[in-house]
Coordinates of C-alpha atoms and ligand atoms in Angstrom, one line a residue:
M1 CA -14.0 6.4 -17.6
L2 CA -14.5 2.7 -17.2
T3 CA -12.6 1.4 -14.2
I4 CA -13.3 -2.5 -14.4
F5 CA -14.1 -4.3 -17.5
K6 CA -17.0 -6.7 -16.8
T7 CA -18.5 -7.6 -20.1
A8 CA -18.4 -6.5 -23.7
T9 CA -21.4 -4.4 -24.3
T10 CA -21.7 -1.9 -27.0
E11 CA -21.6 0.9 -24.2
T12 CA -18.6 -0.6 -22.5
L13 CA -16.6 -1.0 -25.9
S14 CA -17.5 2.5 -27.0
E15 CA -16.5 3.9 -23.6
I16 CA -13.1 2.0 -24.0
S17 CA -12.4 3.2 -27.6
E18 CA -13.3 6.8 -26.4
E19 CA -10.7 6.4 -23.7
M20 CA -8.2 5.0 -26.4
R21 CA -8.8 8.0 -28.6
V22 CA -8.1 10.4 -25.7
R23 CA -4.9 8.5 -24.9
K24 CA -3.9 8.4 -28.6
T25 CA -3.4 4.7 -28.4
A26 CA -4.5 1.8 -30.7
H27 CA -3.4 -0.9 -28.1
L28 CA -4.5 -1.9 -24.5
V29 CA -3.6 -4.6 -22.2
L30 CA -6.3 -6.4 -20.2
L31 CA -5.2 -7.2 -16.6
F32 CA -7.2 -9.9 -14.9
S33 CA -7.1 -8.9 -11.3
M34 CA -7.1 -12.3 -9.3
G35 CA -6.9 -10.5 -5.9
S36 CA -3.1 -10.1 -5.6
Q37 CA -2.0 -7.5 -3.1
F38 CA 0.2 -6.2 -5.9
D39 CA -2.1 -6.0 -8.9
H40 CA -2.5 -2.3 -8.9
L41 CA 1.3 -2.0 -9.0
I42 CA 0.9 -3.7 -12.5
V43 CA -1.4 -0.9 -13.5
Q44 CA 1.2 1.6 -12.2
Q45 CA 4.1 -0.2 -14.1
L46 CA 2.2 -0.1 -17.4
A47 CA 1.2 3.5 -16.8
R48 CA 4.9 4.5 -16.5
L49 CA 5.5 2.7 -19.7
G50 CA 2.7 4.7 -21.4
V51 CA 0.6 1.6 -21.9
Y52 CA -3.2 1.7 -21.2
C53 CA -4.0 -1.2 -18.9
L54 CA -7.7 -2.0 -18.2
V55 CA -8.5 -4.1 -15.2
A56 CA -10.8 -7.1 -16.0
D57 CA -13.1 -8.9 -13.8
P58 CA -12.2 -12.5 -14.0
A59 CA -15.6 -13.6 -12.7
S60 CA -17.5 -12.2 -15.4
V61 CA -15.4 -11.6 -18.5
K62 CA -15.6 -14.6 -21.0
A63 CA -13.4 -15.5 -23.9
D64 CA -16.1 -13.9 -26.4
D65 CA -15.7 -10.5 -24.4
V66 CA -11.9 -10.6 -24.8
K67 CA -12.3 -11.4 -28.5
K68 CA -14.5 -8.3 -29.0
L69 CA -12.1 -6.1 -27.2
K70 CA -9.0 -7.3 -29.2
P71 CA -6.4 -6.5 -26.4
A72 CA -2.6 -6.6 -27.6
G73 CA -1.9 -8.6 -24.5
I74 CA -3.3 -10.1 -21.4
I75 CA -1.8 -10.1 -17.9
V76 CA -3.3 -12.6 -15.3
S77 CA -2.3 -11.4 -11.8
G78 CA -1.6 -13.4 -8.7
G79 CA -4.1 -13.9 -5.9
P80 CA -4.8 -15.8 -2.7
A81 CA -6.6 -18.7 -4.3
S82 CA -4.8 -21.9 -5.2
V83 CA -5.3 -23.8 -8.5
A84 CA -4.9 -27.1 -6.4
N85 CA -7.5 -26.3 -3.7
E86 CA -9.5 -23.4 -4.6
P87 CA -9.6 -22.8 -8.4
P88 CA -10.4 -19.0 -9.1
P89 CA -13.2 -17.9 -11.3
F90 CA -11.8 -17.6 -14.9
D91 CA -12.9 -18.7 -18.4
E92 CA -10.1 -20.9 -19.5
K93 CA -10.9 -20.5 -23.2
I94 CA -9.1 -17.2 -22.7
F95 CA -5.9 -19.0 -22.7
D96 CA -6.6 -20.6 -26.1
L97 CA -7.3 -17.2 -28.0
G98 CA -3.8 -16.9 -29.1
I99 CA -3.2 -13.5 -27.6
P100 CA 0.1 -13.0 -25.7
L101 CA -0.4 -13.6 -22.1
L102 CA 1.6 -13.2 -18.9
G103 CA 0.6 -15.1 -15.9
V104 CA 2.1 -13.8 -12.6
C105 CA 2.2 -16.3 -9.8
L106 CA -1.4 -17.7 -9.6
G107 CA -1.9 -16.5 -13.1
F108 CA 1.1 -18.6 -14.2
Q109 CA -0.1 -21.6 -12.2
M110 CA -3.5 -21.4 -13.8
W111 CA -2.4 -21.7 -17.4
A112 CA 0.2 -24.1 -16.5
K113 CA -2.4 -26.4 -15.2
H114 CA -4.7 -25.5 -18.2
V115 CA -1.9 -27.0 -20.6
G116 CA -1.5 -30.1 -18.5
G117 CA 1.2 -29.0 -16.0
K118 CA 1.3 -30.2 -12.6
V119 CA 0.6 -27.6 -9.9
T120 CA 0.9 -28.8 -6.3
P121 CA 1.3 -27.3 -2.9
H122 CA 4.9 -26.8 -2.3
D123 CA 6.7 -28.1 0.8
K124 CA 9.4 -25.4 0.5
R125 CA 7.3 -22.3 0.2
E126 CA 9.0 -19.3 -1.0
F127 CA 8.6 -15.8 0.4
G128 CA 11.0 -13.0 -0.1
T129 CA 13.8 -12.3 -2.6
H130 CA 15.5 -15.0 -4.6
S131 CA 18.1 -15.2 -7.3
L132 CA 16.7 -16.0 -10.8
K133 CA 18.8 -18.1 -13.1
I134 CA 17.8 -17.5 -16.7
L135 CA 17.9 -20.9 -18.5
S136 CA 16.6 -20.1 -21.9
A137 CA 16.9 -16.9 -24.1
D138 CA 13.5 -15.3 -24.5
P139 CA 12.1 -11.8 -25.4
L140 CA 10.7 -11.6 -21.8
F141 CA 14.2 -11.5 -20.4
E142 CA 15.8 -9.5 -23.2
G143 CA 18.5 -7.2 -21.8
I144 CA 18.5 -9.0 -18.3
V145 CA 21.3 -11.0 -17.0
S146 CA 21.2 -14.2 -15.1
D147 CA 21.0 -14.1 -11.1
T148 CA 18.9 -11.3 -11.0
K149 CA 16.8 -10.7 -7.7
V150 CA 13.1 -11.6 -7.8
L151 CA 10.4 -11.5 -5.1
Q152 CA 8.4 -14.6 -4.7
T153 CA 5.5 -15.2 -2.4
H154 CA 3.8 -18.4 -3.3
G155 CA 3.0 -21.7 -1.8
D156 CA 2.0 -23.7 -4.9
A157 CA 4.7 -24.9 -7.4
I158 CA 4.8 -26.0 -11.0
G159 CA 6.4 -29.3 -11.8
P160 CA 9.3 -29.3 -14.2
D161 CA 7.8 -32.3 -16.1
S162 CA 5.2 -30.2 -18.3
I163 CA 5.3 -29.4 -22.0
M164 CA 6.5 -25.9 -21.4
T165 CA 9.8 -24.4 -22.0
I166 CA 11.5 -23.5 -18.6
L167 CA 12.7 -20.0 -18.9
G168 CA 14.2 -19.6 -15.4
S169 CA 14.5 -21.1 -11.9
T170 CA 15.2 -20.2 -8.4
E171 CA 16.7 -22.2 -5.5
N172 CA 13.2 -23.7 -4.6
A173 CA 11.3 -23.4 -7.8
P174 CA 12.6 -25.3 -10.7
V175 CA 10.0 -23.5 -12.8
A176 CA 10.1 -19.9 -12.0
A177 CA 9.5 -18.7 -15.4
G178 CA 8.1 -20.7 -18.3
R179 CA 6.7 -20.4 -21.8
Y180 CA 4.2 -22.4 -23.8
K181 CA 3.4 -21.0 -27.4
H182 CA 1.8 -17.5 -26.6
L183 CA 1.7 -18.0 -23.0
W184 CA 4.4 -16.8 -20.7
G185 CA 4.6 -17.3 -16.8
V186 CA 6.6 -16.1 -13.9
Q187 CA 6.2 -17.3 -10.3
F188 CA 7.7 -14.2 -8.9
H189 CA 6.3 -10.6 -9.0
P190 CA 7.9 -8.3 -11.5
E191 CA 5.7 -5.5 -10.4
V192 CA 7.4 -4.9 -7.0
T193 CA 10.6 -3.0 -6.5
E194 CA 12.4 -6.0 -4.9
T195 CA 12.3 -7.6 -8.4
A196 CA 15.3 -5.7 -9.6
E197 CA 14.5 -6.1 -13.5
G198 CA 10.7 -6.2 -13.1
A199 CA 10.1 -2.9 -14.9
R200 CA 12.3 -4.3 -17.8
M201 CA 10.2 -7.5 -17.9
Y202 CA 7.0 -5.5 -18.3
E203 CA 8.5 -3.4 -20.9
N204 CA 9.7 -6.5 -22.9
F205 CA 6.3 -8.0 -22.5
C206 CA 4.4 -5.1 -23.9
F207 CA 6.7 -3.8 -26.6
K208 CA 8.6 -7.0 -27.6
I209 CA 6.0 -9.6 -27.1
C210 CA 2.8 -7.7 -27.7
G211 CA 4.1 -5.6 -30.2
I212 CA 2.5 -2.4 -28.7
T213 CA 3.9 0.6 -30.5
D214 CA 1.9 3.6 -29.0
R215 CA 2.9 5.1 -25.7
F216 CA 0.5 7.8 -24.5
P217 CA 2.0 11.0 -23.1
A218 CA 2.2 10.9 -19.2
H219 CA -0.4 13.5 -18.3
N220 CA 0.0 15.6 -15.2
V221 CA -1.6 13.6 -12.5
S222 CA -2.0 16.2 -9.9
E223 CA -3.4 18.8 -12.4
E224 CA -6.1 16.2 -13.4
K225 CA -6.9 15.5 -9.8
I226 CA -7.2 19.2 -8.9
A227 CA -9.6 19.8 -11.9
R228 CA -11.7 16.8 -10.9
L229 CA -11.9 17.9 -7.4
G230 CA -12.8 21.4 -8.2
E231 CA -15.8 20.1 -10.3
R232 CA -17.0 17.7 -7.7
I233 CA -16.9 20.2 -4.8
G234 CA -18.2 23.5 -6.3
K235 CA -19.2 25.6 -3.5
A236 CA -19.5 22.8 -0.9
K237 CA -18.1 22.5 2.6
V238 CA -15.6 19.8 3.2
L239 CA -14.3 18.4 6.4
I240 CA -10.9 16.8 6.3
A241 CA -9.4 14.4 8.9
L242 CA -5.7 15.7 9.3
S243 CA -3.1 13.4 11.0
G244 CA 0.1 15.3 10.5
G245 CA 1.3 12.5 8.1
S246 CA 1.9 13.0 4.5
D247 CA -1.2 11.5 2.8
S248 CA -3.8 13.6 4.5
S249 CA -1.5 16.7 4.1
V250 CA -1.3 16.0 0.4
V251 CA -5.0 15.7 0.2
A252 CA -5.4 19.0 2.0
Y253 CA -3.0 20.8 -0.4
L254 CA -5.0 19.2 -3.4
L255 CA -8.3 20.5 -1.9
K256 CA -6.6 23.9 -1.3
E257 CA -5.7 24.2 -5.0
A258 CA -9.1 22.9 -6.1
M259 CA -10.9 25.4 -4.0
K260 CA -9.0 28.4 -5.1
G261 CA -11.2 31.4 -6.0
S262 CA -14.3 29.4 -5.2
K263 CA -16.7 29.8 -2.1
A264 CA -16.0 26.3 -1.1
Q265 CA -14.9 25.8 2.8
L266 CA -12.5 23.5 4.2
K267 CA -12.2 22.6 8.0
G268 CA -9.6 20.2 9.6
I269 CA -10.1 17.8 12.5
Y270 CA -7.2 16.5 14.3
I271 CA -8.1 13.6 16.6
R272 CA -5.7 13.2 19.7
G273 CA -5.4 10.1 21.7
I274 CA -3.6 7.3 20.0
D275 CA -1.1 9.6 18.1
R276 CA 2.7 9.9 17.9
P277 CA 4.4 12.3 20.2
D278 CA 4.8 15.0 17.6
D279 CA 1.8 14.6 15.2
E280 CA -0.2 17.3 16.7
A281 CA 2.8 19.6 16.5
Y282 CA 3.1 19.0 12.9
V283 CA -0.5 19.8 12.1
Q284 CA -0.3 23.0 14.1
K285 CA 2.8 24.0 12.5
Y286 CA 1.8 23.6 8.9
F287 CA -2.0 24.1 9.0
A288 CA -3.0 26.2 12.0
A289 CA -0.6 28.0 14.4
P290 CA 0.6 31.4 13.3
S291 CA 4.3 31.4 12.7
E292 CA 6.5 34.2 11.2
A293 CA 9.1 31.6 10.0
L294 CA 6.5 29.8 7.9
A295 CA 5.0 33.0 6.5
K296 CA 8.5 33.9 5.3
E297 CA 8.6 30.4 3.5
G298 CA 5.5 31.5 1.8
Q299 CA 3.2 29.2 3.7
E300 CA -0.1 30.6 5.0
H301 CA -2.6 29.0 7.4
W302 CA -5.6 28.3 5.4
I303 CA -7.5 25.6 7.3
E304 CA -9.6 26.2 10.5
I305 CA -8.3 23.3 12.7
E306 CA -10.2 21.6 15.6
V307 CA -8.3 19.4 17.9
V308 CA -10.6 16.7 19.5
D309 CA -9.1 15.0 22.6
A310 CA -10.7 11.4 22.2
T311 CA -8.2 9.7 24.6
D312 CA -11.1 8.6 27.0
K313 CA -13.3 7.5 24.3
F314 CA -10.6 5.3 22.7
L315 CA -9.6 3.8 26.2
K316 CA -13.4 3.1 26.8
A317 CA -13.8 1.4 23.5
L318 CA -10.6 -0.6 23.7
R319 CA -11.1 -1.7 27.3
G320 CA -10.9 -5.4 27.8
K321 CA -10.0 -6.0 24.0
T322 CA -6.9 -8.1 23.1
D323 CA -7.3 -9.3 19.6
M324 CA -5.8 -7.0 17.2
R325 CA -8.6 -7.0 14.6
E326 CA -11.1 -6.3 17.3
K327 CA -8.9 -3.4 18.5
R328 CA -8.8 -2.0 15.0
L329 CA -12.6 -2.2 14.7
A330 CA -13.1 -0.6 18.1
M331 CA -10.7 2.3 17.0
R332 CA -12.6 2.6 13.7
D333 CA -15.8 3.1 15.5
V334 CA -14.5 5.9 17.6
Y335 CA -13.0 7.5 14.5
K336 CA -16.3 7.4 12.7
E337 CA -18.2 8.7 15.6
I338 CA -16.1 11.7 16.0
L339 CA -16.0 12.6 12.4
E340 CA -19.8 12.2 12.1
E341 CA -20.3 14.5 14.9
K342 CA -18.1 17.0 13.3
I343 CA -19.8 16.6 9.9
K344 CA -22.9 17.6 11.5
E345 CA -21.7 20.5 13.4
F346 CA -19.8 22.0 10.4
G347 CA -22.7 21.1 8.0
A348 CA -20.2 19.4 5.7
D349 CA -21.1 18.2 2.4
F350 CA -18.1 15.9 2.0
I351 CA -15.4 14.2 4.2
A352 CA -12.0 14.0 2.8
Q353 CA -9.5 11.4 3.8
G354 CA -5.9 10.4 2.7
T355 CA -6.8 6.8 2.0
L356 CA -4.3 5.2 -0.3
Y357 CA -4.7 2.2 -2.5
T358 CA -2.6 0.0 -0.1
D359 CA -5.2 0.8 2.7
L360 CA -7.8 -0.5 0.6
R361 CA -6.2 -3.6 -0.8
E362 CA -5.2 -4.7 2.6
S363 CA -8.6 -4.4 4.0
G364 CA -9.7 -6.8 1.2
L365 CA -11.0 -4.0 -1.1
G366 CA -9.6 -2.3 -4.2
H367 CA -10.3 -3.3 -7.7
A368 CA -13.9 -4.6 -7.5
T369 CA -13.8 -7.8 -9.4
G370 CA -15.2 -11.1 -8.5
A371 CA -11.9 -12.6 -7.3
R372 CA -11.4 -13.3 -3.7
V373 CA -9.0 -10.7 -2.1
A374 CA -7.5 -11.6 1.3
E375 CA -8.2 -9.1 4.2
I376 CA -4.8 -8.6 5.6
K377 CA -6.0 -6.2 8.1
V378 CA -8.8 -3.7 8.5
H379 CA -7.4 -0.2 7.9
H380 CA -9.0 2.5 9.9
N381 CA -10.2 4.7 7.1
T382 CA -11.8 2.0 4.9
G383 CA -15.1 0.2 5.0
I384 CA -16.8 3.2 6.9
T385 CA -20.1 4.5 5.5
F386 CA -20.4 8.2 6.4
S387 CA -23.6 10.2 6.1
V388 CA -21.9 12.4 3.4
P389 CA -19.9 11.2 0.4
E390 CA -16.2 10.6 0.8
I391 CA -13.4 12.3 -1.1
T392 CA -10.2 10.2 -1.3
P393 CA -8.2 11.6 -4.2
L394 CA -5.3 9.4 -3.4
S395 CA -7.1 6.0 -3.5
D396 CA -5.6 5.1 -6.8
C397 CA -1.9 5.9 -5.4
V398 CA 0.6 4.2 -3.2
K399 CA 3.0 6.0 -0.9
D400 CA 5.6 6.9 -3.5
S401 CA 3.2 8.2 -6.0
A402 CA 1.2 10.2 -3.3
R403 CA 4.4 11.8 -2.3
G404 CA 5.1 12.6 -6.0
I405 CA 1.9 14.5 -6.2
G406 CA 2.7 16.2 -3.0
R407 CA 6.0 17.4 -4.3
D408 CA 4.3 18.6 -7.6
I409 CA 1.9 20.9 -5.7
G410 CA 4.3 22.3 -3.1
V411 CA 3.5 20.3 0.2
P412 CA 6.5 21.1 2.3
E413 CA 9.2 18.3 2.3
D414 CA 9.1 18.1 6.0
L415 CA 5.7 16.8 5.9
L416 CA 6.3 14.5 2.8
V417 CA 9.1 12.7 4.2
R418 CA 7.6 11.9 7.6
H419 CA 7.4 8.2 8.1
P420 CA 4.0 6.7 7.4
F421 CA 2.0 6.1 10.6
P422 CA -1.2 4.0 10.7
G423 CA -4.6 5.5 11.3
P424 CA -5.0 3.2 14.3
G425 CA -1.9 4.7 15.6
L426 CA -0.4 3.2 18.8
V427 CA -3.2 0.7 19.1
V428 CA -1.4 -1.5 16.5
R429 CA 1.8 -1.0 18.4
I430 CA 0.6 -2.5 21.7
E431 CA 0.0 -6.1 22.2
G432 CA -2.9 -7.0 24.5
E433 CA -5.2 -4.4 26.2
V434 CA -4.6 -0.8 25.4
T435 CA -4.4 1.2 28.6
E436 CA -3.3 4.5 29.8
E437 CA -0.1 3.1 30.9
S438 CA 0.6 1.0 27.7
L439 CA -0.3 4.1 25.7
R440 CA 2.2 6.1 27.7
V441 CA 5.1 3.5 27.3
A442 CA 4.4 3.2 23.5
R443 CA 4.6 6.9 23.1
E444 CA 7.8 7.1 25.1
I445 CA 9.5 4.3 23.2
D446 CA 8.5 5.8 19.9
G447 CA 9.8 9.2 21.0
I448 CA 13.3 7.7 21.9
Y449 CA 13.6 5.6 19.0
I450 CA 12.7 8.4 16.5
E451 CA 14.8 10.9 18.2
E452 CA 17.7 8.6 18.0
L453 CA 17.1 7.8 14.3
R454 CA 17.1 11.4 13.4
A455 CA 20.2 12.0 15.6
A456 CA 22.1 9.2 13.8
K457 CA 20.9 10.6 10.4
L458 CA 19.2 7.3 9.8
Y459 CA 15.5 8.6 9.9
E460 CA 15.5 9.4 6.0
T461 CA 17.3 6.3 5.2
V462 CA 14.5 4.0 6.4
W463 CA 11.0 4.0 5.0
Q464 CA 9.3 3.5 8.4
A465 CA 10.2 2.7 11.8
G466 CA 8.3 1.5 14.9
A467 CA 8.4 0.5 18.5
V468 CA 6.0 -2.0 19.9
V469 CA 4.9 -2.9 23.4
T470 CA 4.7 -6.5 23.3
A471 CA 2.9 -8.9 25.8
S472 CA 6.0 -10.7 26.6
R473 CA 7.8 -9.9 29.8
Q474 CA 11.5 -10.0 30.7
T475 CA 12.6 -11.0 34.1
G476 CA 15.5 -8.6 34.9
S477 CA 17.3 -6.9 37.6
K478 CA 17.5 -3.0 37.8
G479 CA 19.6 -1.8 40.6
D480 CA 19.7 -4.7 43.1
D481 CA 16.1 -5.6 42.8
A482 CA 14.3 -8.1 40.6
T483 CA 12.1 -6.7 38.0
L484 CA 9.6 -8.0 35.4
G485 CA 9.3 -5.6 32.3
H486 CA 7.7 -5.4 28.9
V487 CA 9.8 -6.7 26.1
V488 CA 9.7 -3.9 23.5
A489 CA 10.2 -4.9 19.8
L490 CA 11.8 -2.3 17.5
W491 CA 11.4 -2.5 13.6
A492 CA 12.4 -0.4 10.8
V493 CA 12.1 -1.2 7.0
W494 CA 13.2 -0.2 3.6
S495 CA 10.5 0.1 1.0
V496 CA 9.2 2.2 -1.7
N497 CA 5.5 2.0 -1.5
G498 CA 4.8 -0.3 1.5
F499 CA 3.4 -3.1 -0.5
T500 CA 6.7 -4.9 0.0
A501 CA 9.6 -4.2 2.5
R502 CA 13.0 -5.4 3.6
F503 CA 14.0 -5.1 7.1
A504 CA 16.4 -2.3 7.5
Q505 CA 20.0 -3.4 8.6
L506 CA 20.5 -0.8 11.4
P507 CA 23.9 -0.6 12.7
Y508 CA 24.4 -2.6 16.0
D509 CA 25.9 0.4 17.9
F510 CA 22.8 2.3 17.0
L511 CA 20.5 -0.4 18.3
D512 CA 22.6 -0.7 21.3
R513 CA 22.3 3.0 22.2
V514 CA 18.4 2.9 21.4
S515 CA 18.0 -0.2 23.7
R516 CA 20.0 1.3 26.6
R517 CA 18.1 4.5 26.4
I518 CA 14.8 2.7 26.4
T519 CA 15.6 0.3 29.3
N520 CA 17.2 3.2 31.3
E521 CA 14.5 5.8 30.8
V522 CA 11.2 3.8 30.7
R523 CA 10.8 2.0 33.9
E524 CA 8.1 -0.5 32.5
V525 CA 10.5 -2.0 30.0
G526 CA 12.6 -5.0 30.6
A527 CA 14.3 -5.8 27.3
V528 CA 14.5 -4.6 23.7
V529 CA 14.5 -6.8 20.5
Y530 CA 14.8 -5.9 16.9
R531 CA 12.6 -7.6 14.3
I532 CA 14.4 -9.0 11.1
S533 CA 11.4 -10.1 8.9
D534 CA 10.7 -8.8 5.5
K535 CA 7.2 -8.1 4.1
P536 CA 6.1 -10.6 2.8
P537 CA 5.9 -12.8 5.0
A538 CA 5.4 -10.2 7.8
T539 CA 3.4 -7.1 7.3
I540 CA 5.1 -3.8 8.2
E541 CA 3.2 -3.0 11.5
W542 CA 3.1 -5.6 14.4
G543 CA -0.7 -5.7 14.4
Ligands
XMP601 P1 1.3 -3.1 6.8 O1 1.5 -3.1 8.2 O2 -0.1 -3.5 6.4 O3 1.4 -1.6 6.5 O4 2.4 -3.7 6.0 C1 1.5 -0.9 5.2 C2 1.4 0.5 5.6 O5 0.2 1.0 6.0 C3 0.3 1.5 7.2 N1 -1.0 1.0 8.0 C4 -2.1 1.7 8.1 N2 -2.4 3.0 7.6 N3 -4.5 2.8 8.5 C5 -3.5 3.5 7.8 O6 -3.9 4.6 7.5 C6 -4.4 1.5 8.9 O7 -5.4 0.8 9.5 C7 -3.1 1.0 8.7 N4 -2.6 -0.3 9.0 C8 -1.2 -0.2 8.6 C9 1.4 0.9 7.9 O8 1.9 1.7 8.9 C10 2.4 1.0 6.7 O9 2.9 2.2 6.5

């Protein structure tokens, strides 16, 4: 299966027509991936609609290639470049082909400039959700009422004085949506869940504008993944890094299914040191320790688990490091070193990890096109070259689709609904140097926060929550003595897939209780604050 369309050779065209034959469709949409953090969500939106979406490389695909492929529609995604200061690689003749085209954010700015519009850096940048006023009736917004919520994250703006028809505006963007002939554009991101009617906009674009009529039946994603894994693994030995979180657990269950009835072997490694207070217990409960209760639930213990205590190694590697990126890299080196050692000991042929698409994208990886992708942060499980090939069956998934696969194949709900936790663990929740003391404080405050969220029945209502040991200090008085303690920052978000998030509006009495418990029970803490930023502009983790 062709993953990125780079040029229209006879081979690639015949590969694509074979894919279309299998999908029983005569139509495809070409997505020029300009490096947006969200472009994979566009692929997923179209997949949900049953539309074949092929990712194209803007750096190599020319108008002639597009003509040969004859897509029903084209989408040009957003990206970190700026048409004003850093024009992205793209053959602008593609805009003149007469094929319906939807530009999203940067993609909109690109064609707006091409048809003579003014695109300038905006003094009022827009991040977060805004209300879209629909100004002209258009098939793109059919069935959508004005004042719908949309998520914007852009710094460049399109001037209202161009030849296009303005379809909609938001408070700071007079041209939030526009059309010129066969070119449509939106400054916001219809692919994220915060854009309330985004799915409807893609549906309108595909079926009302591009005239697509075929929808291929949604195939069973987990079955296909299991079959592919089975073929790839054969009788091999697989080492899996288990964290007690949902992604690596889903991968373990996929492997279990794929290895059924074969001579393949699976071994799990749990790395202790920078983990949450209860991670190890989850791994023991669901994968290793004998328990009658679990046996009654029909769960068996099918992985040999080895726990590696790497606390000292982590502390040594992190000593003296205060920059978050440096700390992430130091953590990743230890992670790699331990897994390499275990690969050798076990004689593993593969290493399996729960890497998600989000991890790749934020690390500047993902769809391999020539467009620049911003490195938001280095994820612990990306960019490592192991001595054996990696198995990452969830690398095309985001959190909600990975959980969906887990539900499909019977992963216990208790594991699936656990909040995501970053691989670099508490390292990204400690500002400044990671020491034995700061690790202990980070673990204690996480324990209290999560315990209280569960007690207040709020745990399941938020997507993720965390507690950070910041470098700020608060002067205080405990008893009759003056004190100087850490400022702890709590955060919690509502999200669907982690690409975007809204800060969770937790009740004040709850925050009050957590704050009192933390300052009373953890001696080193002087004050507690709550973060109220969304993603974007912030990211979910502190570091
Ligand atoms: P951010 O902070 O980038 O987080 O908005 C998105 C999601 O990814 C998690 N995260 C990581 N997960 N390795 C991981 O496995 C990492 O290096 C990493 N950094 C962030 C984060 O907790 C959130 O759920």
